[in-house]
Coordinates of C-alpha atoms and ligand atoms in Angstrom, one line a residue:
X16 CA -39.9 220.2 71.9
X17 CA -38.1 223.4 70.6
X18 CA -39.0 226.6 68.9
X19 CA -42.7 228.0 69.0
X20 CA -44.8 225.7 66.8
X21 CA -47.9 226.8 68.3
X22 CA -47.7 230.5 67.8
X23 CA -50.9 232.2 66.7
X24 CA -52.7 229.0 67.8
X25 CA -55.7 228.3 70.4
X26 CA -55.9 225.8 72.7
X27 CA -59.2 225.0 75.1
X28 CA -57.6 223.5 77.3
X29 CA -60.6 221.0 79.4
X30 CA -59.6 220.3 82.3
X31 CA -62.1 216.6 83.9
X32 CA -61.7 215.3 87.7
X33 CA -59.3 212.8 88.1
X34 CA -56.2 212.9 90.1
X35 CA -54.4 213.6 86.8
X36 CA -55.7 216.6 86.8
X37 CA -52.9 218.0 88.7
X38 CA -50.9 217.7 85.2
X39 CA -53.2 220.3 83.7
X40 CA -51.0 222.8 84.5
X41 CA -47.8 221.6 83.7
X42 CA -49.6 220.7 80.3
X43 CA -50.8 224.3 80.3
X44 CA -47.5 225.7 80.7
X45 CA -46.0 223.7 77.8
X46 CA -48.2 224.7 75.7
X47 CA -47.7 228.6 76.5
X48 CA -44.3 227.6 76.3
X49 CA -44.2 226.9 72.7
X50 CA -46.3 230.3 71.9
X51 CA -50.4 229.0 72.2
X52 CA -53.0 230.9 74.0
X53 CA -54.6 228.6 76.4
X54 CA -58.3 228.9 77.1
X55 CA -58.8 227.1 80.2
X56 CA -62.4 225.3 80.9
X57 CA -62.8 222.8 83.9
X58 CA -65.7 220.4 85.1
X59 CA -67.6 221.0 88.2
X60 CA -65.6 217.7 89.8
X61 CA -61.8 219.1 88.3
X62 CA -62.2 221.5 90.9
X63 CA -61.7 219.3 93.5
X64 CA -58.5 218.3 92.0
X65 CA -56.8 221.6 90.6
X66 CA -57.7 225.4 91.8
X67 CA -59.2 227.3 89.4
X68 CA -57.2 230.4 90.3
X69 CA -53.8 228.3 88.9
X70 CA -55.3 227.5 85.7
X71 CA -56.1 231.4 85.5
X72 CA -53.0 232.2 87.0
X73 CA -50.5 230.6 84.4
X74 CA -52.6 231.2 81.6
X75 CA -53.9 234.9 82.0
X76 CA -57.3 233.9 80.9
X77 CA -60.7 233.2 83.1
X78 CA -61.3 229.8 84.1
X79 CA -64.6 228.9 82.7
X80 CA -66.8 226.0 83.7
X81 CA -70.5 226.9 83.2
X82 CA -72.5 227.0 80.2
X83 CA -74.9 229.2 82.0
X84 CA -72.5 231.8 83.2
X85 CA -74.2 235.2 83.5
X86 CA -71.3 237.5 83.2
X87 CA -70.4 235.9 79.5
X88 CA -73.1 237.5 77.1
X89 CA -74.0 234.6 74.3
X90 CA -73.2 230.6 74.2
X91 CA -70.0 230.4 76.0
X92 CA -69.8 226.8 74.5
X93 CA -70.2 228.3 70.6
X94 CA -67.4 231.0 71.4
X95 CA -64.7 229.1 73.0
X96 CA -65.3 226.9 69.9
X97 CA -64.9 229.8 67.3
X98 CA -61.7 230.7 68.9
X99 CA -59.7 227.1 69.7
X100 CA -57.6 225.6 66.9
X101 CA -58.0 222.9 69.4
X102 CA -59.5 221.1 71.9
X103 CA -57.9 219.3 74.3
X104 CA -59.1 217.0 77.0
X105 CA -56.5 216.6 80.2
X106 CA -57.4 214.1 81.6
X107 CA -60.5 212.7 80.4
X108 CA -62.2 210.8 82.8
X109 CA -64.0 207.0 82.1
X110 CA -67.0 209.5 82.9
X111 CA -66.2 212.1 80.2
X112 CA -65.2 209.3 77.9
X113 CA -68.7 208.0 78.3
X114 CA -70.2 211.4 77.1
X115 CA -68.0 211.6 74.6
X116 CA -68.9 209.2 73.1
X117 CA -72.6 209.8 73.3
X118 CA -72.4 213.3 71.5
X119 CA -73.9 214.7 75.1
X120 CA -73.8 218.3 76.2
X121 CA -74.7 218.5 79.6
X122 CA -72.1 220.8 80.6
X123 CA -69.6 223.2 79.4
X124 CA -66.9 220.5 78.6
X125 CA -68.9 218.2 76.0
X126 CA -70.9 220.7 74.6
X127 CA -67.7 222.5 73.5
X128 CA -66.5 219.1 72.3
X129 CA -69.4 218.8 70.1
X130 CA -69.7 222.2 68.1
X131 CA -65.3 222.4 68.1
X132 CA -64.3 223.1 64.6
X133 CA -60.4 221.8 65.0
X134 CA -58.9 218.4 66.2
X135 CA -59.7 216.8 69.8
X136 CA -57.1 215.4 72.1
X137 CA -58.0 213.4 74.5
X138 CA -55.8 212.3 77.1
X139 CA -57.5 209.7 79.3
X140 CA -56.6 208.4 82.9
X141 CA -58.6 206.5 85.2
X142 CA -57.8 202.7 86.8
X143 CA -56.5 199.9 84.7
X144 CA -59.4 198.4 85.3
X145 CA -61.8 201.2 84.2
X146 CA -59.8 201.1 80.9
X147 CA -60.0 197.5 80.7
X148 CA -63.6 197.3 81.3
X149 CA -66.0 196.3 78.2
X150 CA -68.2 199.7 78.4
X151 CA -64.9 202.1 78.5
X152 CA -64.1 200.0 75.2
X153 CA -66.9 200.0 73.4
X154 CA -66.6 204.2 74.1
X155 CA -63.0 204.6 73.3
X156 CA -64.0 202.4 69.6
X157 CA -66.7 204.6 69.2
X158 CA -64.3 208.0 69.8
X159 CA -61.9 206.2 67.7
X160 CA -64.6 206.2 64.8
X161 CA -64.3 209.9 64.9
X162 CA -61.4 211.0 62.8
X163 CA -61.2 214.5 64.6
X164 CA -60.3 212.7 67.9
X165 CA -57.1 211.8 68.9
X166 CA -56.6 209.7 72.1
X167 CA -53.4 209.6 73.7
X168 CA -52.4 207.5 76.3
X169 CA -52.8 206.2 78.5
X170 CA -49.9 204.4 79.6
X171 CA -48.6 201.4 81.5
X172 CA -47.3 202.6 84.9
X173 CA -48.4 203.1 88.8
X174 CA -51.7 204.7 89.0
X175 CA -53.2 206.9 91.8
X176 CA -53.8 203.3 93.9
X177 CA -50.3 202.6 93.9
X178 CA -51.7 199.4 91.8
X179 CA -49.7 199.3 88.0
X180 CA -51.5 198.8 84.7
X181 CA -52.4 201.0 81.4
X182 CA -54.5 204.2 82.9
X183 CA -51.7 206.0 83.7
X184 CA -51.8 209.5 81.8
X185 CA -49.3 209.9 78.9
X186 CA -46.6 212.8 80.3
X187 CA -47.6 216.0 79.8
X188 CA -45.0 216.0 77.0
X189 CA -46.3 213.8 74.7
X190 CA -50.1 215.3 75.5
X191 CA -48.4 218.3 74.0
X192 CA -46.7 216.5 71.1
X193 CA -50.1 215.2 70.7
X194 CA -51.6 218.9 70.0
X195 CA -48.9 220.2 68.0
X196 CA -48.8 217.0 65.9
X197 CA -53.0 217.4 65.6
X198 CA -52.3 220.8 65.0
X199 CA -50.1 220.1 61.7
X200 CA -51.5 217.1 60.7
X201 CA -49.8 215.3 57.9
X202 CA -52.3 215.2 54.8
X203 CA -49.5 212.6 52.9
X204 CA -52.3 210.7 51.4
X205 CA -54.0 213.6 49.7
X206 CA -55.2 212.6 46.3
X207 CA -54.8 209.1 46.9
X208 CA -57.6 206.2 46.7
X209 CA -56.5 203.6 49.7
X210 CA -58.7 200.3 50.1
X211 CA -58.8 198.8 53.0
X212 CA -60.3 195.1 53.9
X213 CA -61.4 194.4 57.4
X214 CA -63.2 191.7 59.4
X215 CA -63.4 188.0 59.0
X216 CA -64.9 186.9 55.9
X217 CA -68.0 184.4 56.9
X218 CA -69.1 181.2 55.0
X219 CA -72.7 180.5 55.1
X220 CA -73.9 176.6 55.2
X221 CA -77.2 177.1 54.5
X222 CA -79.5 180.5 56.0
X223 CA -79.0 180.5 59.4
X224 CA -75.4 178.8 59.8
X225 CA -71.8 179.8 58.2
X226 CA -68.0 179.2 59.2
X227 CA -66.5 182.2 60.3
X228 CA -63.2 183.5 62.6
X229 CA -62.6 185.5 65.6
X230 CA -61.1 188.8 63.6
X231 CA -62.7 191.7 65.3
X232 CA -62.3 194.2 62.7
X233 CA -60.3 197.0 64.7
X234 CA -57.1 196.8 62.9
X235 CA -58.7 197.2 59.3
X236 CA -60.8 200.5 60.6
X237 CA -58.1 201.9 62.3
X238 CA -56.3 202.1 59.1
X239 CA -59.4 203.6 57.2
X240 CA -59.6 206.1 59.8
X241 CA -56.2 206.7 59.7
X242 CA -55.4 206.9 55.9
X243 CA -59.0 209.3 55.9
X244 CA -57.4 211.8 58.4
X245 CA -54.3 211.9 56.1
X246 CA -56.6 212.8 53.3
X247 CA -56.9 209.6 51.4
X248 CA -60.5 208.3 49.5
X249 CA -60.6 205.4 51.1
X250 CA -62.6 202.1 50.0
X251 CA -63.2 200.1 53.5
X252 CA -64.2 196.6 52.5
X253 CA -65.6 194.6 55.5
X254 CA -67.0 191.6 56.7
X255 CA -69.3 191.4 59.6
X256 CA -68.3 193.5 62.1
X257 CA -70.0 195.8 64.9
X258 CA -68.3 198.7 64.4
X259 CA -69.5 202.3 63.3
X260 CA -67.8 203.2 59.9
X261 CA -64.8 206.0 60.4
X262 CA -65.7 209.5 58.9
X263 CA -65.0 210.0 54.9
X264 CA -64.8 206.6 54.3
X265 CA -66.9 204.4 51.5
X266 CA -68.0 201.3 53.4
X267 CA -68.9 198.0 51.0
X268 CA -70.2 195.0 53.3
X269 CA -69.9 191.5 52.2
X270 CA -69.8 188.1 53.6
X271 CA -68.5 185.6 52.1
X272 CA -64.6 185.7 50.4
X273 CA -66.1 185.5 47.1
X274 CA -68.1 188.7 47.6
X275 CA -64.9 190.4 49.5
X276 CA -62.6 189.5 46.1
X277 CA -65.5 191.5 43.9
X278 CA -65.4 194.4 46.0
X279 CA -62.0 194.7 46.1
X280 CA -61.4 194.2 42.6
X281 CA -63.9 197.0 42.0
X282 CA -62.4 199.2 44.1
X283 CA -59.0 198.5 43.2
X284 CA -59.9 199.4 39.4
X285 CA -60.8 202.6 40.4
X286 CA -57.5 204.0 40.7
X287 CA -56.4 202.2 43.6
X288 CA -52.8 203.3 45.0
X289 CA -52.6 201.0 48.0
X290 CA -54.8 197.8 49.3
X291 CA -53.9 197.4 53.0
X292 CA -55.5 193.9 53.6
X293 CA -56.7 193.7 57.0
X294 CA -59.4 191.0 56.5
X295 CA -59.2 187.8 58.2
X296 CA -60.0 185.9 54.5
X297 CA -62.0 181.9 55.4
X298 CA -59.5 180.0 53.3
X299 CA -62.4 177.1 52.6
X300 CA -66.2 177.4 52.2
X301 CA -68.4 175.1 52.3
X302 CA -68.9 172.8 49.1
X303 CA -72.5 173.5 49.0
X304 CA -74.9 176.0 50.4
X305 CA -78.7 174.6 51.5
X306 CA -81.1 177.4 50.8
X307 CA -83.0 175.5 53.2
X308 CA -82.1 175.0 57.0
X309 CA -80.1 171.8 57.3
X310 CA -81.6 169.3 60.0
X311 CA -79.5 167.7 62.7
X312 CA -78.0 164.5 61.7
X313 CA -79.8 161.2 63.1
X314 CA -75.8 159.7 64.0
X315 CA -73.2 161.2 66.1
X316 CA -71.3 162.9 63.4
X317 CA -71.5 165.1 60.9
X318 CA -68.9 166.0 57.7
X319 CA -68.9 168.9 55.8
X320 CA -66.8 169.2 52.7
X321 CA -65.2 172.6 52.4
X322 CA -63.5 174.0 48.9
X323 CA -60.4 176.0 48.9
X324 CA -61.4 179.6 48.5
X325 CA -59.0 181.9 46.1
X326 CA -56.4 183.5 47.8
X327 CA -57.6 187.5 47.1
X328 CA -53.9 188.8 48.0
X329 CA -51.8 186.9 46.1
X330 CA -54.1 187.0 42.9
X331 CA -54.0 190.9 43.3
X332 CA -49.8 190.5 43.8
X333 CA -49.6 188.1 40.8
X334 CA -51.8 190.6 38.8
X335 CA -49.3 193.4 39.8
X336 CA -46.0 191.7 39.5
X337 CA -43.2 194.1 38.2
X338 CA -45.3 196.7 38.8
X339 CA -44.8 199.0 42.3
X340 CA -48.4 200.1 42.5
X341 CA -50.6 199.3 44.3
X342 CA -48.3 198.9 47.5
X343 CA -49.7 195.8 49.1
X344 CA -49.9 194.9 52.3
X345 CA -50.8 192.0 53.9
X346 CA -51.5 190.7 57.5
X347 CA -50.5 187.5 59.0
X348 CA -52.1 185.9 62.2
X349 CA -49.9 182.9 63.7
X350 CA -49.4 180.7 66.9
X351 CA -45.8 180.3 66.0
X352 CA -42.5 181.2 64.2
X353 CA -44.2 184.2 63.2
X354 CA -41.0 185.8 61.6
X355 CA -40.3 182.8 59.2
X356 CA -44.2 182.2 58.0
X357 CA -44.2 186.2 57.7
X358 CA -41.7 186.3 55.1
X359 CA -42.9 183.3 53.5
X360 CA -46.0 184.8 52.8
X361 CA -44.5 188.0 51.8
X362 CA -42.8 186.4 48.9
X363 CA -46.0 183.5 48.1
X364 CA -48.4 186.5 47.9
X365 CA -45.9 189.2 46.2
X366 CA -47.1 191.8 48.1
X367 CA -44.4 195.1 50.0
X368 CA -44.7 194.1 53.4
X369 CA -46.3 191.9 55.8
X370 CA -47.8 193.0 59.4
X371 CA -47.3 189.6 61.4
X372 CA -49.4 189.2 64.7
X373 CA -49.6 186.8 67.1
X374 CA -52.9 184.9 67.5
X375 CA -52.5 185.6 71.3
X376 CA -52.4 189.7 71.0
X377 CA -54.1 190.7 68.4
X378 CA -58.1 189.3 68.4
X379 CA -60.7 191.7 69.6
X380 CA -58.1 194.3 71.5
X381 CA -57.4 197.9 71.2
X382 CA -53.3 197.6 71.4
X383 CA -51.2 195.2 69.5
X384 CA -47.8 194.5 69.1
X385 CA -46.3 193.5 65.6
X386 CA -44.0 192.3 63.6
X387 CA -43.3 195.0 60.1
X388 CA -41.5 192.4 57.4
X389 CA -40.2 193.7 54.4
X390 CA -36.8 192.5 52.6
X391 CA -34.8 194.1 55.6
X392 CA -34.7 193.0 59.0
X393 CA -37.9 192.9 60.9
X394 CA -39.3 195.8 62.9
X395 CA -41.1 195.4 65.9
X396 CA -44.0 198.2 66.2
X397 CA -46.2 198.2 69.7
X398 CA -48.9 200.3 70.4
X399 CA -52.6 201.2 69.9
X400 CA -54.4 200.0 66.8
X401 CA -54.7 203.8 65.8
X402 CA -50.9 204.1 66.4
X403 CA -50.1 200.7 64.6
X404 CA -52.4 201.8 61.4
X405 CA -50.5 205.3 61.2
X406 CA -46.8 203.0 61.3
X407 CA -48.3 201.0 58.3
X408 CA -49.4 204.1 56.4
X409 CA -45.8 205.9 57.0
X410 CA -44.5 202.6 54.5
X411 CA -46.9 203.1 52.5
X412 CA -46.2 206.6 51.6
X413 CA -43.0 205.7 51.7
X414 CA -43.3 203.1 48.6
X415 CA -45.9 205.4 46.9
X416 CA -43.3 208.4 47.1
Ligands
CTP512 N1 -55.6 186.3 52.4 C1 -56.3 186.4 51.3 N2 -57.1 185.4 50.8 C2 -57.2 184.2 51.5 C3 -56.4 184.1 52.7 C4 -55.7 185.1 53.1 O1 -56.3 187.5 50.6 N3 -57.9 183.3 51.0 C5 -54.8 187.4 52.9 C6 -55.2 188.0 54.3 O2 -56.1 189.0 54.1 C7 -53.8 188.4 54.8 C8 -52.8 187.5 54.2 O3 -53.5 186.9 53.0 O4 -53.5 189.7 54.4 C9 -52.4 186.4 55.1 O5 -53.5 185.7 55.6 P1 -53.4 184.4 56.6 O6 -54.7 183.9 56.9 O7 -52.4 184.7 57.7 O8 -52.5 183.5 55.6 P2 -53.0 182.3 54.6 O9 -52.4 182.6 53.3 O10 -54.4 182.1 54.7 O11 -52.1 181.1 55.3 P3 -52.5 180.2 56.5 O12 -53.9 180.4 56.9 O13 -52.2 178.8 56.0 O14 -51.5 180.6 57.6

């Protein structure tokens, strides 16, 4: 990175105990590099791992790492907050994450997070098997929720062990590009309604029973969040799903497709400018619903008669046709020749693009990789969901320009 894009700005730079800490520095030095006051802070257990006395060295400022620290006069926490453009987290430990993702502020570190004004970048690192455990998920969903965080990383490569996997920190490079980037963050979808559908739809037999898929959700809300923190309205459509709903955005719940088809026709009518349709849509319900719990059959077998559902997409690209807005997009899960069916769909359904998965990557996962299919060649895209959902909105502002 050239020039001084962070001049005038303020960084707290948070400093957790990892091994990665040792990269603190080099991050710190960057960023003084390209102009930004760093305010260094540090956990009790960073210590360990970096000297205070570099921090505070390379970055002419005291290390601070107590909330209770009787030579500041007032809340340290409220202060550093007042001054930093930015918080940044390097590295973030599963620990830290954890906190995070409570809203705790038992020490100097998370309390800052809490009351900071600016973005948060969060740069985690721990074992690949930390990062693939369940809980670390379910925290780096719930951070994800938050539209002022910004997780980078971490990457695939050799970890602290020697073992290989995704833990790795991102380079202290892209942690930067990470700040500047939160630091100027694009508002292209100011002024702009996006709806957004998410989840699987589910098909109820009778009260206690319905036909449903293994859709997840992740993809649809990473795109709400995403589209929110580039200053879109956004209309999230779901079906049942356990996730919290991203900041700024209007949530509508349904179940079955023919509740998810009214939503999004209301919402569309309200001056939509893009549907980005995430949702993993039952193409059959049942033929009848029992208001009353069905019994088990007496024989071995039972059949249930489904009807074809309307397909919601390509009634929404028929309605448009020869018309650019809304840009549509749709999804498109497959076990095989994912190209061809992509493209097939693209042109059945009428819609701008198509964001073909594989059924193997995509269900329940924080990363992806896909397949973007317009009328050029396709483009592969691979990354986080968070990362995916910002490649899908850069075509969409694209076709809305
Ligand atoms: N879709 C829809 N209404 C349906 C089925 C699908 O709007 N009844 C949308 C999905 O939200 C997605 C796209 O169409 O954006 C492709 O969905 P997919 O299930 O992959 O394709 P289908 O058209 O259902 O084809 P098939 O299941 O036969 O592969």
């Amino acid at each position: 990175m050239t020039g001084r894009p962070l001049e005038g700005r303020v960084i707290a730079l948070c400093v957790a105990g990892g091994i990665a800490a040792y990269k603190a520095p080099i991050v710190a030095r960057q960023l003084l590099a390209l102009g930004a006051r760093v305010l260094p802070v540090m956990t009790r257990s960073a210590q360990r791992f970096v000297g205070a006395v570099t921090l505070s060295g390379l970055c002419g400022e005291p290390v601070r790492d107590d909330m209770w620290d009787p030579s500041f006069a007032g809340e340290l926490h409220v202060a550093l907050a007042s001054q930093a453009d930015c918080v940044a987290v390097v590295p973030t430990t599963a620990d830290l994450l954890a906190r995070l993702a409570e809203g705790r502020a038992d020490d100097l570190v998370t309390a800052l997070c809490l009351v900071a004004r600016g973005p948060i970048v969060i740069a985690p690192a721990m074992h690949p098997r930390m990062w693939a455990h369940p809980a670390v998920r379910r925290n780096v969903a719930t951070i994800e929720g938050d539209a002022r965080a910004r997780i980078v990383g971490p990457v695939f490569g050799a970890v602290a062990s020697g073992e290989e996997g995704v833990g790795r920190m991102s380079e202290p490079e892209d942690v930067v590009a990470a700040i500047v980037a939160a630091l100027s963050p694009r508002r292209d979808l100011e002024g702009r309604h996006v709806v957004v559908s998410a989840g699987p739809t589910v098909e109820d037999l009778d009260p206690v029973r319905f036909l449903g898929n293994r859709s997840s959700g992740k993809m649809g809300f990473a795109v709400a969040a995403a589209a929110s923190a580039r200053g879109a309205r956004v209309t999230l459509v779901t079906g049942p799903v356990v996730l919290s709903t991203p900041s700024g955005c209007t949530r509508v719940d349904v179940r079955g497709a023919l509740d998810m088809q009214t939503a999004l026709d209301e919402a569309l009518d309200d001056a939509g400018d893009a549907l980005v349709m995430a949702a993993a849509v039952a193409d059959h319900r049942p033929a009848e619903y029992s208001s009353a719990k069905t019994k088990k059959v007496e024989g071995d077998t039972l059949t249930l008669t489904l009807v074809k559902n309307p397909d919601l997409l390509a009634a929404i690209g028929a309605r448009r046709a020869g018309k650019r807005h809304p840009v549509l997009v749709g999804f498109a899960v497959e076990t095989n020749d994912l190209e061809a069916y992509a493209r097939k769909k693209r042109a059945q359904k009428q819609v701008d693009f198509v964001v073909a998965n594989l059924a193997a990557h995509g269900f329940g996962g924080d990363d992806d990789h896909v397949l973007f299919v317009d009328d050029g060649p396709a483009r592969a895209v691979q990354g986080s969901k968070r990362a995916i959902a910002d490649a899908v909105l850069d075509e969409v502002v694209a076709r809305l320009a």
